[in-house]
Amino acid sequence: MNSPHTIVFDLDGTLVDTAPDLITALNYVLDREGLPPVPMASARNMIGAGARKLIERGLEAEGRTVTPADMDRMTADFIGYYADHIAVESRPFEGLEAALDQFSAQGHRLAVCTNKLEWLSKRLLDELDLSRRFAAICGADTFGVQKPDPTIFRETVARAGGAVKASIMVGDAGTDVGVARRAGVPVIGVSFGYTDVPIAELKPDRLIHHMRDLPAAASSLMTV
């Protein structure tokens, strides 16, 4: 039996398929600017670096740039709309809750480390009845740094009551692999998330294609 570990999850594209609601919010903002909507398929890979970056990428797709003041206004519009429509279509990935049950039964701690704002992350997980499963839910504004800065990972683990040397990162994109490498911890990549660079090319320590495979992948990385 492995000693208790802290399993740290990214949120968007790892725990929850949030793309439908995020892209609906993006297209709401673009429509207000008189711009055409971004197709769901192409927009999925724009997600993962926060609301502002998502809007920037949406504008870039139309060859548009805006002033910092306009970007501030559009970001506020996005967050306001998204907060009110945060779990219309967003759902946990198949097999997630069974995997979390297995981790909890084995005594492992669970935490969320995301570049989404903390209050939005908590609202989403509350709506999906998932918040109670996590010892810590930390976002881009919680410690003033974002992934891949290792500070956000270390502080998330500490808030969850764990130790960095007995922790694992689970994510879908370069920021997740990057934060794990900088923090000196192993990382499991999920192939079903949102990334402009295929996760396999980023060489995570383990790669899974379904949440049912997560507990075994994590167990194989536990060395203490």
Short mmCIF file of C-alpha atoms in Angstrom, two decimals:
data_model
loop_
_atom_site.label_atom_id
_atom_site.label_comp_id
_atom_site.label_asym_id
_atom_site.label_seq_id
_atom_site.Cartn_x
_atom_site.Cartn_y
_atom_site.Cartn_z
CA MET A 1 0.00 0.00 0.00
CA ASN A 2 1.40 3.39 -1.00
CA SER A 3 1.67 6.10 1.64
CA PRO A 4 -0.90 8.90 1.35
CA HIS A 5 -0.24 11.27 -1.53
CA THR A 6 -1.77 14.53 -2.67
CA ILE A 7 -3.26 14.19 -6.14
CA VAL A 8 -3.46 17.69 -7.65
CA PHE A 9 -5.79 18.27 -10.59
CA ASP A 10 -6.10 20.90 -13.22
CA LEU A 11 -9.76 21.84 -13.71
CA ASP A 12 -10.75 22.79 -17.26
CA GLY A 13 -10.18 19.87 -19.61
CA THR A 14 -8.98 17.58 -16.82
CA LEU A 15 -11.68 17.26 -14.17
CA VAL A 16 -14.54 18.83 -16.08
CA ASP A 17 -15.41 19.26 -19.75
CA THR A 18 -16.05 23.00 -19.47
CA ALA A 19 -15.54 23.89 -23.13
CA PRO A 20 -19.23 24.26 -24.07
CA ASP A 21 -19.92 26.89 -21.41
CA LEU A 22 -16.59 28.69 -21.81
CA ILE A 23 -16.99 28.99 -25.57
CA THR A 24 -20.61 30.10 -25.23
CA ALA A 25 -19.36 32.89 -22.95
CA LEU A 26 -16.59 33.76 -25.40
CA ASN A 27 -19.05 33.95 -28.27
CA TYR A 28 -21.38 36.10 -26.15
CA VAL A 29 -18.55 38.62 -25.78
CA LEU A 30 -17.54 38.42 -29.45
CA ASP A 31 -21.17 38.94 -30.52
CA ARG A 32 -21.34 42.10 -28.39
CA GLU A 33 -18.30 43.34 -30.34
CA GLY A 34 -19.98 42.58 -33.65
CA LEU A 35 -17.71 39.62 -34.36
CA PRO A 36 -18.70 36.16 -35.60
CA PRO A 37 -18.69 33.20 -33.18
CA VAL A 38 -15.70 30.90 -32.83
CA PRO A 39 -16.54 27.28 -33.76
CA MET A 40 -16.59 24.90 -30.80
CA ALA A 41 -14.08 22.47 -32.34
CA SER A 42 -11.36 25.05 -32.96
CA ALA A 43 -12.01 26.99 -29.75
CA ARG A 44 -11.46 24.01 -27.42
CA ASN A 45 -7.70 24.38 -27.77
CA MET A 46 -7.85 28.09 -26.87
CA ILE A 47 -8.85 27.18 -23.30
CA GLY A 48 -6.50 26.79 -20.37
CA ALA A 49 -4.71 30.07 -19.72
CA GLY A 50 -7.54 32.05 -18.14
CA ALA A 51 -10.39 34.23 -19.39
CA ARG A 52 -8.28 37.08 -20.73
CA LYS A 53 -6.09 34.79 -22.82
CA LEU A 54 -9.17 32.97 -24.14
CA ILE A 55 -10.60 36.29 -25.36
CA GLU A 56 -7.24 37.29 -26.87
CA ARG A 57 -7.12 34.01 -28.78
CA GLY A 58 -10.71 34.45 -29.92
CA LEU A 59 -9.88 37.92 -31.25
CA GLU A 60 -6.69 36.66 -32.90
CA ALA A 61 -8.79 34.08 -34.76
CA GLU A 62 -10.58 37.04 -36.36
CA GLY A 63 -7.37 39.01 -36.87
CA ARG A 64 -8.46 41.57 -34.31
CA THR A 65 -6.62 43.37 -31.54
CA VAL A 66 -8.13 45.73 -28.95
CA THR A 67 -6.87 48.29 -26.48
CA PRO A 68 -6.05 47.21 -22.91
CA ALA A 69 -9.12 49.12 -21.71
CA ASP A 70 -11.35 47.26 -24.19
CA MET A 71 -9.78 43.98 -23.12
CA ASP A 72 -10.52 44.79 -19.46
CA ARG A 73 -14.15 45.52 -20.35
CA MET A 74 -14.51 42.37 -22.45
CA THR A 75 -12.94 40.23 -19.73
CA ALA A 76 -15.37 41.63 -17.16
CA ASP A 77 -18.28 40.95 -19.53
CA PHE A 78 -17.03 37.42 -20.08
CA ILE A 79 -16.66 36.65 -16.38
CA GLY A 80 -20.06 38.11 -15.57
CA TYR A 81 -21.82 36.03 -18.22
CA TYR A 82 -19.80 32.89 -17.53
CA ALA A 83 -20.42 33.04 -13.77
CA ASP A 84 -24.18 33.04 -14.42
CA HIS A 85 -23.96 30.15 -16.92
CA ILE A 86 -21.07 28.16 -15.46
CA ALA A 87 -22.57 24.67 -15.43
CA VAL A 88 -25.23 24.70 -18.13
CA GLU A 89 -23.42 22.05 -20.18
CA SER A 90 -20.17 21.46 -18.25
CA ARG A 91 -19.89 17.94 -16.85
CA PRO A 92 -17.19 15.83 -15.14
CA PHE A 93 -15.31 13.59 -17.53
CA GLU A 94 -16.55 10.01 -17.62
CA GLY A 95 -15.04 7.89 -14.86
CA LEU A 96 -13.87 10.85 -12.78
CA GLU A 97 -15.99 10.27 -9.69
CA ALA A 98 -15.12 6.59 -9.50
CA ALA A 99 -11.42 7.51 -9.69
CA LEU A 100 -11.84 10.10 -6.92
CA ASP A 101 -13.67 7.53 -4.80
CA GLN A 102 -10.76 5.12 -5.23
CA PHE A 103 -8.19 7.74 -4.23
CA SER A 104 -10.20 8.73 -1.16
CA ALA A 105 -10.63 5.11 -0.11
CA GLN A 106 -6.85 4.72 -0.25
CA GLY A 107 -6.34 7.75 1.99
CA HIS A 108 -4.98 10.15 -0.61
CA ARG A 109 -5.69 13.88 -0.50
CA LEU A 110 -7.23 15.59 -3.50
CA ALA A 111 -6.69 19.19 -4.58
CA VAL A 112 -7.39 21.51 -7.52
CA CYS A 113 -4.71 23.80 -8.97
CA THR A 114 -6.08 25.83 -11.88
CA ASN A 115 -5.49 29.04 -13.81
CA LYS A 116 -9.23 29.72 -13.51
CA LEU A 117 -10.19 32.27 -10.84
CA GLU A 118 -10.69 30.62 -7.46
CA TRP A 119 -14.28 31.80 -6.93
CA LEU A 120 -15.31 30.65 -10.39
CA SER A 121 -13.62 27.29 -9.80
CA LYS A 122 -15.47 26.84 -6.52
CA ARG A 123 -18.77 27.90 -8.06
CA LEU A 124 -18.37 25.37 -10.87
CA LEU A 125 -17.39 22.54 -8.54
CA ASP A 126 -20.21 23.47 -6.15
CA GLU A 127 -22.72 23.29 -9.02
CA LEU A 128 -21.43 19.82 -9.94
CA ASP A 129 -21.33 18.67 -6.29
CA LEU A 130 -17.58 18.09 -6.48
CA SER A 131 -16.17 20.73 -4.10
CA ARG A 132 -16.57 18.51 -1.05
CA ARG A 133 -14.10 16.03 -2.52
CA PHE A 134 -11.14 18.43 -2.49
CA ALA A 135 -9.05 19.53 0.47
CA ALA A 136 -7.99 22.67 -1.44
CA ILE A 137 -9.27 24.50 -4.52
CA CYS A 138 -6.77 27.12 -5.66
CA GLY A 139 -6.92 29.40 -8.70
CA ALA A 140 -4.91 32.02 -10.55
CA ASP A 141 -5.75 34.69 -7.96
CA THR A 142 -5.29 32.57 -4.81
CA PHE A 143 -1.54 33.15 -4.44
CA GLY A 144 -1.00 35.80 -7.11
CA VAL A 145 0.78 33.46 -9.55
CA GLN A 146 -0.36 31.11 -12.29
CA LYS A 147 0.88 27.78 -13.58
CA PRO A 148 3.59 27.01 -14.62
CA ASP A 149 5.01 29.00 -11.67
CA PRO A 150 5.72 26.24 -9.13
CA THR A 151 4.62 28.44 -6.22
CA ILE A 152 0.96 27.82 -7.02
CA PHE A 153 1.51 24.07 -6.95
CA ARG A 154 3.51 24.08 -3.70
CA GLU A 155 1.02 26.34 -1.94
CA THR A 156 -1.93 24.28 -3.15
CA VAL A 157 -0.36 21.11 -1.73
CA ALA A 158 0.37 22.90 1.55
CA ARG A 159 -3.21 24.18 1.79
CA ALA A 160 -4.44 20.60 1.23
CA GLY A 161 -2.27 19.46 4.15
CA GLY A 162 0.10 17.43 2.00
CA ALA A 163 3.81 17.33 1.18
CA VAL A 164 5.24 18.22 -2.23
CA LYS A 165 7.53 15.17 -2.21
CA ALA A 166 4.42 12.97 -1.99
CA SER A 167 2.31 14.64 -4.65
CA ILE A 168 1.35 14.16 -8.30
CA MET A 169 0.02 16.62 -10.88
CA VAL A 170 -2.77 15.62 -13.28
CA GLY A 171 -3.45 17.88 -16.26
CA ASP A 172 -4.11 18.31 -19.94
CA ALA A 173 -1.72 21.02 -21.15
CA GLY A 174 1.74 22.53 -21.16
CA THR A 175 1.11 24.64 -18.06
CA ASP A 176 0.43 21.45 -16.10
CA VAL A 177 3.52 19.62 -17.32
CA GLY A 178 5.50 22.81 -16.77
CA VAL A 179 4.37 23.36 -13.19
CA ALA A 180 5.10 19.73 -12.32
CA ARG A 181 8.59 19.86 -13.79
CA ARG A 182 9.37 23.10 -11.95
CA ALA A 183 8.02 21.71 -8.69
CA GLY A 184 9.96 18.47 -9.16
CA VAL A 185 6.93 16.17 -9.09
CA PRO A 186 5.60 13.56 -11.55
CA VAL A 187 2.79 14.47 -13.92
CA ILE A 188 0.01 12.48 -15.57
CA GLY A 189 -1.31 13.86 -18.83
CA VAL A 190 -4.90 13.33 -19.99
CA SER A 191 -5.44 13.13 -23.74
CA PHE A 192 -9.06 14.36 -23.73
CA GLY A 193 -8.48 17.95 -22.63
CA TYR A 194 -7.66 21.31 -24.21
CA THR A 195 -4.19 22.03 -25.56
CA ASP A 196 -2.68 23.58 -28.67
CA VAL A 197 0.27 21.15 -28.37
CA PRO A 198 -0.74 17.47 -28.10
CA ILE A 199 -0.12 16.36 -24.53
CA ALA A 200 1.87 13.31 -25.68
CA GLU A 201 4.44 15.66 -27.25
CA LEU A 202 4.99 17.28 -23.85
CA LYS A 203 6.13 13.92 -22.46
CA PRO A 204 4.23 13.58 -19.19
CA ASP A 205 5.38 10.72 -16.97
CA ARG A 206 2.16 8.86 -17.72
CA LEU A 207 -0.50 9.46 -20.37
CA ILE A 208 -4.09 8.31 -19.95
CA HIS A 209 -7.04 8.36 -22.34
CA HIS A 210 -9.83 7.75 -19.81
CA MET A 211 -10.30 8.52 -16.12
CA ARG A 212 -10.69 4.82 -15.34
CA ASP A 213 -6.94 4.51 -15.93
CA LEU A 214 -5.97 7.30 -13.53
CA PRO A 215 -5.68 5.38 -10.22
CA ALA A 216 -3.32 2.78 -11.70
CA ALA A 217 -1.23 5.47 -13.41
CA ALA A 218 -0.95 7.43 -10.16
CA SER A 219 -0.08 4.34 -8.13
CA SER A 220 2.77 3.56 -10.54
CA LEU A 221 4.31 6.97 -9.79
CA MET A 222 4.14 6.76 -6.00
CA THR A 223 7.65 6.15 -4.72
CA VAL A 224 7.38 7.17 -1.05
#
